[in-house]
PDB file of C-alpha atoms in Angstrom:
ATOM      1  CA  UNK A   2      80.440 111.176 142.374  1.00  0.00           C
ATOM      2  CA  UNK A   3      81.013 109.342 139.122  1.00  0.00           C
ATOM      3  CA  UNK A   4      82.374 105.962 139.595  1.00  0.00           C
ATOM      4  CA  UNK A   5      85.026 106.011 136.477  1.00  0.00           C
ATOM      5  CA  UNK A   6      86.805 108.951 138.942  1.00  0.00           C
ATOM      6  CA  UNK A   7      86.308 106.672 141.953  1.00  0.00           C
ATOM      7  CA  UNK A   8      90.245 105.406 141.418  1.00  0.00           C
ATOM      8  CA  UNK A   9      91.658 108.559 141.174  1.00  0.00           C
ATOM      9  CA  UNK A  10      90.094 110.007 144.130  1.00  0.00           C
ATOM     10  CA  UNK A  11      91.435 106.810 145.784  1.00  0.00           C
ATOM     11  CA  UNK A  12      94.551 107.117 144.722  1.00  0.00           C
ATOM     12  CA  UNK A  13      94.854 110.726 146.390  1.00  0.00           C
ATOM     13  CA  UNK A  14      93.171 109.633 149.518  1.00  0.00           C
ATOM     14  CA  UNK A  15      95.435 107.200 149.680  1.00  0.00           C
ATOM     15  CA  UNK A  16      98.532 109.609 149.223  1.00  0.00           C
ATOM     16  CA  UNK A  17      97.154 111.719 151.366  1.00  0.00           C
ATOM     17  CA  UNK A  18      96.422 109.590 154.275  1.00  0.00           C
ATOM     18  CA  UNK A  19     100.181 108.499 154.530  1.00  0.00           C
ATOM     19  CA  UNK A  20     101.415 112.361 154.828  1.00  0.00           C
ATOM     20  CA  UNK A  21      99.212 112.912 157.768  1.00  0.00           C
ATOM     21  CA  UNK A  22      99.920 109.289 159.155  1.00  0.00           C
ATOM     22  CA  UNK A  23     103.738 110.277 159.035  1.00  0.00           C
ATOM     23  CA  UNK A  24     102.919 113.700 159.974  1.00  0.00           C
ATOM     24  CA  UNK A  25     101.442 112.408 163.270  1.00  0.00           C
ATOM     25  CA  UNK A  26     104.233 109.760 164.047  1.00  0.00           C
ATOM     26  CA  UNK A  27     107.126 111.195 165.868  1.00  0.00           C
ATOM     27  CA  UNK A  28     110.242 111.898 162.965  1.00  0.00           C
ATOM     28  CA  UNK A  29     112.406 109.421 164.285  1.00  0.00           C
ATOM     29  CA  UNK A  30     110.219 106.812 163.399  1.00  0.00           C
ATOM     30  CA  UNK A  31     108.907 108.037 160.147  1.00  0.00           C
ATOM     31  CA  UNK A  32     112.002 108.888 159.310  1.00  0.00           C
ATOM     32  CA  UNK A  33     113.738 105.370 159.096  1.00  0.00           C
ATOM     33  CA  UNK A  34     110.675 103.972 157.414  1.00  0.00           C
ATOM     34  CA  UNK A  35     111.133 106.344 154.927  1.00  0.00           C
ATOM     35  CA  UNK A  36     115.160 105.498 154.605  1.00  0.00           C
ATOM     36  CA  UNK A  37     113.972 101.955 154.748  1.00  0.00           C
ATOM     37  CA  UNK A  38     111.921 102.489 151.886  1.00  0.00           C
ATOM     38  CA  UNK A  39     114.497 104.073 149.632  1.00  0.00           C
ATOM     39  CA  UNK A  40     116.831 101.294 150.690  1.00  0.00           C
ATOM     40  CA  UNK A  41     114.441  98.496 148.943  1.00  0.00           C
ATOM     41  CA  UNK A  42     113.566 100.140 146.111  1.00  0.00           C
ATOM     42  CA  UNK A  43     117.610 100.549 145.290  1.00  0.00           C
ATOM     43  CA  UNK A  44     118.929  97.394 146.243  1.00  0.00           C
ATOM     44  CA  UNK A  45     115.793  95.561 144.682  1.00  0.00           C
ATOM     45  CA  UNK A  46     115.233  97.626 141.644  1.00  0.00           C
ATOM     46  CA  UNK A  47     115.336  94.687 138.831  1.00  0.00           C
ATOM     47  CA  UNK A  48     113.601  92.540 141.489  1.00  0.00           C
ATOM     48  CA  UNK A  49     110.351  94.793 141.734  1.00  0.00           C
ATOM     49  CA  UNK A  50     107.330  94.580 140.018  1.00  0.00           C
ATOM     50  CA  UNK A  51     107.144  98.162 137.944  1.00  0.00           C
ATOM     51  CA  UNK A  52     104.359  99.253 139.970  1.00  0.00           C
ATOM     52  CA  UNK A  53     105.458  98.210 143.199  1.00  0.00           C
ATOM     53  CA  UNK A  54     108.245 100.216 142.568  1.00  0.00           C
ATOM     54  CA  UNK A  55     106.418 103.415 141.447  1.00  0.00           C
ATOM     55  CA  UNK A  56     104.357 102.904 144.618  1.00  0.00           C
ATOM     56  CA  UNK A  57     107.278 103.123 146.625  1.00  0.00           C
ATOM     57  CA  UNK A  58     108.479 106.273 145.068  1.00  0.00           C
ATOM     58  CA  UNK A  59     104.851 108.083 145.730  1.00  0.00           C
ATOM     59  CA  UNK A  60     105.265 106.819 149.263  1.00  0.00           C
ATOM     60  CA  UNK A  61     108.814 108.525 149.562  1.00  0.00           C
ATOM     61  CA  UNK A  62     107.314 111.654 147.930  1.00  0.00           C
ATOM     62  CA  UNK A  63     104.668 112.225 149.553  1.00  0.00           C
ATOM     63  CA  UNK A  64     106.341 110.816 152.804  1.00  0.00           C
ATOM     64  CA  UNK A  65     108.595 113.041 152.954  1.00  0.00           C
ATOM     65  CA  UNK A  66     106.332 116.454 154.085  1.00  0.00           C
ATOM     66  CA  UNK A  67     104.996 114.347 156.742  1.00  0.00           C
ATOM     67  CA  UNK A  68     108.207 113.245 158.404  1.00  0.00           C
ATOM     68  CA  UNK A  69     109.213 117.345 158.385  1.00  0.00           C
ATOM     69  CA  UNK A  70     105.827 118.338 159.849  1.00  0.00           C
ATOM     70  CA  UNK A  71     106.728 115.641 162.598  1.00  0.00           C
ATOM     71  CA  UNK A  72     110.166 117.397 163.216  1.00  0.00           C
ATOM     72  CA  UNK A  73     109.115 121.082 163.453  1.00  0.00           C
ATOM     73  CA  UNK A  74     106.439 119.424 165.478  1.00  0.00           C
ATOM     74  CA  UNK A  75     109.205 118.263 167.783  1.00  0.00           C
ATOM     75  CA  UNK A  76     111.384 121.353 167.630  1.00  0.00           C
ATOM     76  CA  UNK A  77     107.991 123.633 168.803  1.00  0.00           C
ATOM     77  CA  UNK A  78     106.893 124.727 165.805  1.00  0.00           C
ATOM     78  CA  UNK A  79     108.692 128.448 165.867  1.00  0.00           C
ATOM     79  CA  UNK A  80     110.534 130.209 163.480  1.00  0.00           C
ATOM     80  CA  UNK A  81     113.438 127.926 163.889  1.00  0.00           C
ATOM     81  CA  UNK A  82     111.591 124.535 163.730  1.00  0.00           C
ATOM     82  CA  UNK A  83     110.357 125.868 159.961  1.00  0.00           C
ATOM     83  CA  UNK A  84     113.556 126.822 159.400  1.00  0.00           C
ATOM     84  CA  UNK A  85     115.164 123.434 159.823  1.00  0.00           C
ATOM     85  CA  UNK A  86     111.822 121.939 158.353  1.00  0.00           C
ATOM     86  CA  UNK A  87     112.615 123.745 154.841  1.00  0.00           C
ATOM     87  CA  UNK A  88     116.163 123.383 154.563  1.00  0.00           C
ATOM     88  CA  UNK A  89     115.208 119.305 155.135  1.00  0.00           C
ATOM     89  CA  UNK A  90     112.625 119.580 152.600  1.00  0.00           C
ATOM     90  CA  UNK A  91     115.498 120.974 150.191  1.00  0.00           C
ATOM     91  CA  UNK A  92     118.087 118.528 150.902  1.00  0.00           C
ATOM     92  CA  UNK A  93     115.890 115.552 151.336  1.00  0.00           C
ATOM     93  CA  UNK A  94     113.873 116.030 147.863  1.00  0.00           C
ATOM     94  CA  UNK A  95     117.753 116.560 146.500  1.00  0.00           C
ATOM     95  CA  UNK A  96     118.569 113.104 147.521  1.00  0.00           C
ATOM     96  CA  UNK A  97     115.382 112.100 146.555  1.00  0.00           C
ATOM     97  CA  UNK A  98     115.850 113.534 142.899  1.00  0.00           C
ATOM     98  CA  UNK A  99     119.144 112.285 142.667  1.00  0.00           C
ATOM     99  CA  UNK A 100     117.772 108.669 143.680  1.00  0.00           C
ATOM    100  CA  UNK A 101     115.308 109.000 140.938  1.00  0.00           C
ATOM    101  CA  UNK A 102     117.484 109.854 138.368  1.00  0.00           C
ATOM    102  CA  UNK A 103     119.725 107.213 138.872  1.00  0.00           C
ATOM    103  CA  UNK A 104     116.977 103.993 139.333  1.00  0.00           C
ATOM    104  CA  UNK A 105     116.011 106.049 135.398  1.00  0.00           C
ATOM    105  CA  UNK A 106     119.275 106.053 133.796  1.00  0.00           C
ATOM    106  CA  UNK A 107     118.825 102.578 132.112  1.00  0.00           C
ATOM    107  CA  UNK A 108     115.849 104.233 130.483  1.00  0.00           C
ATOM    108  CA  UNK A 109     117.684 107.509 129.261  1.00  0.00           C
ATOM    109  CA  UNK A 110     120.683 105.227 127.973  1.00  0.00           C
ATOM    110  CA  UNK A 111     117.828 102.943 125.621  1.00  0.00           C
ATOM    111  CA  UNK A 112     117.927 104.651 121.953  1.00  0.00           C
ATOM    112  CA  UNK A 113     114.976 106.936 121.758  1.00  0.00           C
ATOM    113  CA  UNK A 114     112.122 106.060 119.125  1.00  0.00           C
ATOM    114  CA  UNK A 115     112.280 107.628 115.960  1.00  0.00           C
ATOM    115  CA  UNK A 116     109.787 110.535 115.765  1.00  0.00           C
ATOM    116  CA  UNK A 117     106.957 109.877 113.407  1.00  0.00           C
ATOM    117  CA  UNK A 118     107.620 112.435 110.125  1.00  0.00           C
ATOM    118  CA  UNK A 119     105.200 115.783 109.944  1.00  0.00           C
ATOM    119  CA  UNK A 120     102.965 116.053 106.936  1.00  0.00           C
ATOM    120  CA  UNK A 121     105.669 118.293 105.168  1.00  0.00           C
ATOM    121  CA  UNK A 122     108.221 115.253 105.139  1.00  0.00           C
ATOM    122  CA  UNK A 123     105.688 112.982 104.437  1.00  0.00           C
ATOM    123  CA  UNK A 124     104.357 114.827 101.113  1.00  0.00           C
ATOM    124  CA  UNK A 125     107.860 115.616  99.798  1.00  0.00           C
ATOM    125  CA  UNK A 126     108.870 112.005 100.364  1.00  0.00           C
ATOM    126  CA  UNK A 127     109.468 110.663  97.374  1.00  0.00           C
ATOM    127  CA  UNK A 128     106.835 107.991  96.136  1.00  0.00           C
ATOM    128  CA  UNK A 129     108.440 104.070  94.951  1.00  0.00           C
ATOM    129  CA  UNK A 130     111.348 102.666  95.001  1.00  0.00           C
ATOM    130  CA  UNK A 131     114.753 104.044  95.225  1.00  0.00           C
ATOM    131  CA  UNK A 132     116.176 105.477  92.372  1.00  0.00           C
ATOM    132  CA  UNK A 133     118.373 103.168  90.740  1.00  0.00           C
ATOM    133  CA  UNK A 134     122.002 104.778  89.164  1.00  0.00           C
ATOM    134  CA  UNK A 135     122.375 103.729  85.953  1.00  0.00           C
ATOM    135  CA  UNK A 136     126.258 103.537  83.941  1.00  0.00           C
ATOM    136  CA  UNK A 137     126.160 102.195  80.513  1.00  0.00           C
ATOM    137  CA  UNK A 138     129.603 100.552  79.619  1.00  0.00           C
ATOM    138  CA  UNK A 139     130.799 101.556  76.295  1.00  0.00           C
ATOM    139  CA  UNK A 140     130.476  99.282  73.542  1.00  0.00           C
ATOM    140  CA  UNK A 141     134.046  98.070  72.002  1.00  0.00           C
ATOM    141  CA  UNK A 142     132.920  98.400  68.015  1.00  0.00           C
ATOM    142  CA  UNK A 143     135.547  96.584  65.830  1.00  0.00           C
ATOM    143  CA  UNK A 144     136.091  96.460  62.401  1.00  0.00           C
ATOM    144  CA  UNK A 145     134.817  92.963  60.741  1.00  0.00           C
ATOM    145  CA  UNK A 146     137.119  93.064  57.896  1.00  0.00           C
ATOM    146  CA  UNK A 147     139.122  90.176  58.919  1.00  0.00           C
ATOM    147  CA  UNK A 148     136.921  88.870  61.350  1.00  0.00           C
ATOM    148  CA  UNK A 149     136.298  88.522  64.956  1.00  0.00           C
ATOM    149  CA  UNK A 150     136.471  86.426  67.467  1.00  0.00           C
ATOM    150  CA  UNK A 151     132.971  85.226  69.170  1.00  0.00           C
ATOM    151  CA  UNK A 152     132.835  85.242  73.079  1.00  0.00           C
ATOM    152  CA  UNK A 153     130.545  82.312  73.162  1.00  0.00           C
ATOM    153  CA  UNK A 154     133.194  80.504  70.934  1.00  0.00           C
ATOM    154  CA  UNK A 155     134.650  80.585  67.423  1.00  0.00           C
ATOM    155  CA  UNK A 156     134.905  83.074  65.121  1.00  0.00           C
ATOM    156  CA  UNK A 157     132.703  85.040  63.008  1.00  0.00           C
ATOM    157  CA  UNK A 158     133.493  86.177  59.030  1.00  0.00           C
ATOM    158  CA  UNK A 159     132.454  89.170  57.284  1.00  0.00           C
ATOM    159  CA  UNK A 160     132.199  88.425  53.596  1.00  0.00           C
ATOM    160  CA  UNK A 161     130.350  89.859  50.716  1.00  0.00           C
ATOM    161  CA  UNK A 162     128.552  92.274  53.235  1.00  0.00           C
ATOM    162  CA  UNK A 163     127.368  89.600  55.423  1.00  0.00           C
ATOM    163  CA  UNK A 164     128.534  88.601  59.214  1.00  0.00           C
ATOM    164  CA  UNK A 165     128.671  84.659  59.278  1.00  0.00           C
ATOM    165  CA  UNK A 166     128.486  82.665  62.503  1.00  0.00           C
ATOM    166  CA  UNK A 167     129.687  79.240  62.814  1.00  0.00           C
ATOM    167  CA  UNK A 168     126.491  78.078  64.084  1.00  0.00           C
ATOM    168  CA  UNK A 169     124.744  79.028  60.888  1.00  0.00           C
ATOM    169  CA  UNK A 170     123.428  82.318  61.613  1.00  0.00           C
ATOM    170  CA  UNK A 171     123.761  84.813  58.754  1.00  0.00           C
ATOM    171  CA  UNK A 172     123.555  88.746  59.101  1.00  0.00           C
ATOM    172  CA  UNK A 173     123.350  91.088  55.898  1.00  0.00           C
ATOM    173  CA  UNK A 174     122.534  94.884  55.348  1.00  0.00           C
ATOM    174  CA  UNK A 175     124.745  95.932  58.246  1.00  0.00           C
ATOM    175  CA  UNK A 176     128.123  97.910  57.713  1.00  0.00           C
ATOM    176  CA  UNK A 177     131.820  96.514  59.085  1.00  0.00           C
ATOM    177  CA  UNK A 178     131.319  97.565  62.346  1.00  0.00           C
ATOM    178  CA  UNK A 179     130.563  95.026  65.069  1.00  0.00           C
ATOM    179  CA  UNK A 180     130.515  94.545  68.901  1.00  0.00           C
ATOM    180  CA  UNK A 181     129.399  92.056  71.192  1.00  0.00           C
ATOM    181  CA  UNK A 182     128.140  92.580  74.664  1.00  0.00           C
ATOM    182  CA  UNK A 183     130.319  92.205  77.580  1.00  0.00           C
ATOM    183  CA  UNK A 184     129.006  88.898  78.329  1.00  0.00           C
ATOM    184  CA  UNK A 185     128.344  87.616  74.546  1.00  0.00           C
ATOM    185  CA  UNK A 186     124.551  87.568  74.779  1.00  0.00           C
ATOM    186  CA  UNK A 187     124.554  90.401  72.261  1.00  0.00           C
ATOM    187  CA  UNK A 188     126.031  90.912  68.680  1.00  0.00           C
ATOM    188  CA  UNK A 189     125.363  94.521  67.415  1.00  0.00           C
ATOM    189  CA  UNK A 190     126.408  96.211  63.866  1.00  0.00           C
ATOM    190  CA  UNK A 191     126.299  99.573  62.394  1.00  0.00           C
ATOM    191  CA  UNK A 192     124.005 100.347  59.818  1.00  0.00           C
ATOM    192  CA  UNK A 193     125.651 101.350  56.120  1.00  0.00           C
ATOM    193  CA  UNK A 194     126.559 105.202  56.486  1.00  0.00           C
ATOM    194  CA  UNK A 195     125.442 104.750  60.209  1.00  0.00           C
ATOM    195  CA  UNK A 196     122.075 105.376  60.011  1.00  0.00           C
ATOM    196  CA  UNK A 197     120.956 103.084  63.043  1.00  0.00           C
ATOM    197  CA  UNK A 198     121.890  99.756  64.326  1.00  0.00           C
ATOM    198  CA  UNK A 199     120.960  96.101  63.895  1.00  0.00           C
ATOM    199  CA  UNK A 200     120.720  94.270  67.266  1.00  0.00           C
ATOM    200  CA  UNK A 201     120.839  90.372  67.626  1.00  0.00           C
ATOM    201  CA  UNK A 202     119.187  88.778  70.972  1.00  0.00           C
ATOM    202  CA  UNK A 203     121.450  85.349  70.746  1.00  0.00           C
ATOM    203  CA  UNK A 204     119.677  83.905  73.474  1.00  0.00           C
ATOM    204  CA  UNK A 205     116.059  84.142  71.902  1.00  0.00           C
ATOM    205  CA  UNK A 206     117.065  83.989  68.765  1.00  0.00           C
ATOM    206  CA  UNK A 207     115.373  87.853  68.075  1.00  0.00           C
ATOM    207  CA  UNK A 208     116.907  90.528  65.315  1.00  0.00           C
ATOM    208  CA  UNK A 209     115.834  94.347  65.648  1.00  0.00           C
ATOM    209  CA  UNK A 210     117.054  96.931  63.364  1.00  0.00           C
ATOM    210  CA  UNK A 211     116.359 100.369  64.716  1.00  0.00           C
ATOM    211  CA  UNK A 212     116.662 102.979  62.422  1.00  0.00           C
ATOM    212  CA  UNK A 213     118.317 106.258  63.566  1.00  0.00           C
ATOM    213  CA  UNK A 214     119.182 104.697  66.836  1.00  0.00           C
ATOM    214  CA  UNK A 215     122.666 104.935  68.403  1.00  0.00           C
ATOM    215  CA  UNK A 216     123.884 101.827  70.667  1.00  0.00           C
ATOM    216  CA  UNK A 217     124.945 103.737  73.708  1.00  0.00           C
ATOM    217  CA  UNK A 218     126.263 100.758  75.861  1.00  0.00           C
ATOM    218  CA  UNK A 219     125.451  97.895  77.895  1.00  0.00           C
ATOM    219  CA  UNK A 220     124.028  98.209  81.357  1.00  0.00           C
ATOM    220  CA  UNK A 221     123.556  94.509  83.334  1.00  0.00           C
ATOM    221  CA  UNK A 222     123.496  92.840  79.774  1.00  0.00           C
ATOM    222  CA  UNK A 223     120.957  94.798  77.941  1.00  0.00           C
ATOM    223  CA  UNK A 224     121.515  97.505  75.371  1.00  0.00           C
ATOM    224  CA  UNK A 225     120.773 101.018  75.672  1.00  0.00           C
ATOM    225  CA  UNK A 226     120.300 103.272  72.852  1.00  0.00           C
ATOM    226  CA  UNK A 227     119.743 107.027  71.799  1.00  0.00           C
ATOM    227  CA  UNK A 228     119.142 109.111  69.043  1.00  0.00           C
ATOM    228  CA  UNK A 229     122.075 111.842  69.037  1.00  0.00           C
ATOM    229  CA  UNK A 230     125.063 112.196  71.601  1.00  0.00           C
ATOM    230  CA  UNK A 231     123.587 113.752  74.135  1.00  0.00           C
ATOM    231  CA  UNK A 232     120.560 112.641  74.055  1.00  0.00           C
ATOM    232  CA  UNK A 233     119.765 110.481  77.342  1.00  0.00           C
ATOM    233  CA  UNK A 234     119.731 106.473  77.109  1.00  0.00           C
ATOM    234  CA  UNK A 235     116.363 104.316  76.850  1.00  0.00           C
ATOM    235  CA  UNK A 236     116.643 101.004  77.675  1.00  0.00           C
ATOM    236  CA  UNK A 237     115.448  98.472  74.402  1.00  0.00           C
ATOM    237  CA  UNK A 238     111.943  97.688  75.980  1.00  0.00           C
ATOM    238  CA  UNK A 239     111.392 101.703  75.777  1.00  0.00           C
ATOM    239  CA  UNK A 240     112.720 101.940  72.349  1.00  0.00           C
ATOM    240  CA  UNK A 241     110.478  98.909  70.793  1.00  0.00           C
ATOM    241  CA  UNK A 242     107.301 100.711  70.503  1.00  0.00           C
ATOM    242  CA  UNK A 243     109.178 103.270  68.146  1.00  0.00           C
ATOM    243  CA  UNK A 244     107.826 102.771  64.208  1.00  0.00           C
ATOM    244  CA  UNK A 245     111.668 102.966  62.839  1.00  0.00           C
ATOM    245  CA  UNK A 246     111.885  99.281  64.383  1.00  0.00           C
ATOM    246  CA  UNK A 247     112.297  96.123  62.859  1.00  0.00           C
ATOM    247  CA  UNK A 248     112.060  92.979  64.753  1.00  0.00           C
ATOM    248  CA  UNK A 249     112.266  89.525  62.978  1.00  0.00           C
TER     249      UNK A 249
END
């Protein structure tokens, strides 16, 4: 016999020894061993080690066909004796389901695992990060003739074609029509006859006119331009690489 199926065979040896152990005692004494038995695995479920009590559940299992042997034994083994022999086997593995069931039902209340995905899931998953919902606010353009107010501070002028900061800054070669980013970072101005916009990074100090380019609005502080109306919205590290731009 090979020796890795040695345990196995044991363990059904084993099994099978107690049946015919129980099958030779007399029922009344197999019987309470058995009720004995379900007693300590009930009142000492969380006490148990888990395969002391799985041991004691194979010995009420397989107990149990011994103890009826033993009593159709006793009631002379006719037609009546199997009788009473089956209908004990059908209430007593009843109890013994019911038993079962309820030393499991802290296991069927834990959340079940979540089943790995098929291949089908897994290939129409999609591949990165989450997509990331992008809404451009507006820009507020305003008309430079009489100036406008700065929202880092101060004011700016528009004279002989030129916005003036008063930090020094000086912007020509843009039309009257200005707007600053929501949080002041950026000052942008039309183009004469609106044929692109002039964008000023105030906080590195960077000027890029883009040429037929559209400011579309400001998403987390950062402009976002496009060509016509419905057209959709590149960010300004997309657009840079176009040949229409100008960065000084």
């Amino acid at each position: 016999m090979d020796r890795r199926r040695w345990p196995a065979w044991r363990g059904v040896l084993a099994r099978v020894a107690w049946l015919v152990l129980l099958a030779l005692l007399p029922w009344w004494l197999g019987l309470p061993l058995l009720l004995a038995l379900a007693a300590v695995v009930t009142l000492l479920q969380h006490r148990l080690a888990v395969e002391h009590a799985a041991l004691i559940r194979r010995a009420l299992r397989w107990g149990l066909p011994g103890v009826l042997f033993a009593l159709q034994r006793a009631l002379g083994g006719d037609a009546f004796a199997w009788g009473a022999a089956l209908l004990g086997a059908l209430a007593g593995y009843t109890l013994l389901a019911g038993l079962e069931a309820w030393l499991d039902r802290a296991l069927r209340r834990a959340p079940a695992a979540a089943p790995f995905a098929e291949w089908p899931e897994l290939a129409m998953a999609p591949i990165g990060p989450p997509a990331e919902i992008i809404e451009l606010q507006p820009p507020t353009w305003q008309v430079a003739a009489d100036g406008l107010v700065d929202p880092l501070g101060g004011r700016v002028a528009y004279r002989d074609g030129a916005y003036l900061f008063e930090i020094g800054e000086r912007i020509d070669g843009v039309g009257t029509q200005a707007a600053f980013s929501p949080g002041g970072r950026w000052f942008a101005a039309r183009m004469h006859n609106d044929r692109g916009v002039l964008l000023w990074d105030r906080q590195r100090e960077r000027q890029h006119r883009l040429r037929g380019w559209q400011l579309g609005g400001w998403y987390c502080e950062q402009p976002w331009l496009l060509r016509r109306d419905d057209d959709m919205p590149l960010a300004l590290s997309a657009v840079l690489g176009e040949d229409d731009v100008e960065e000084t």
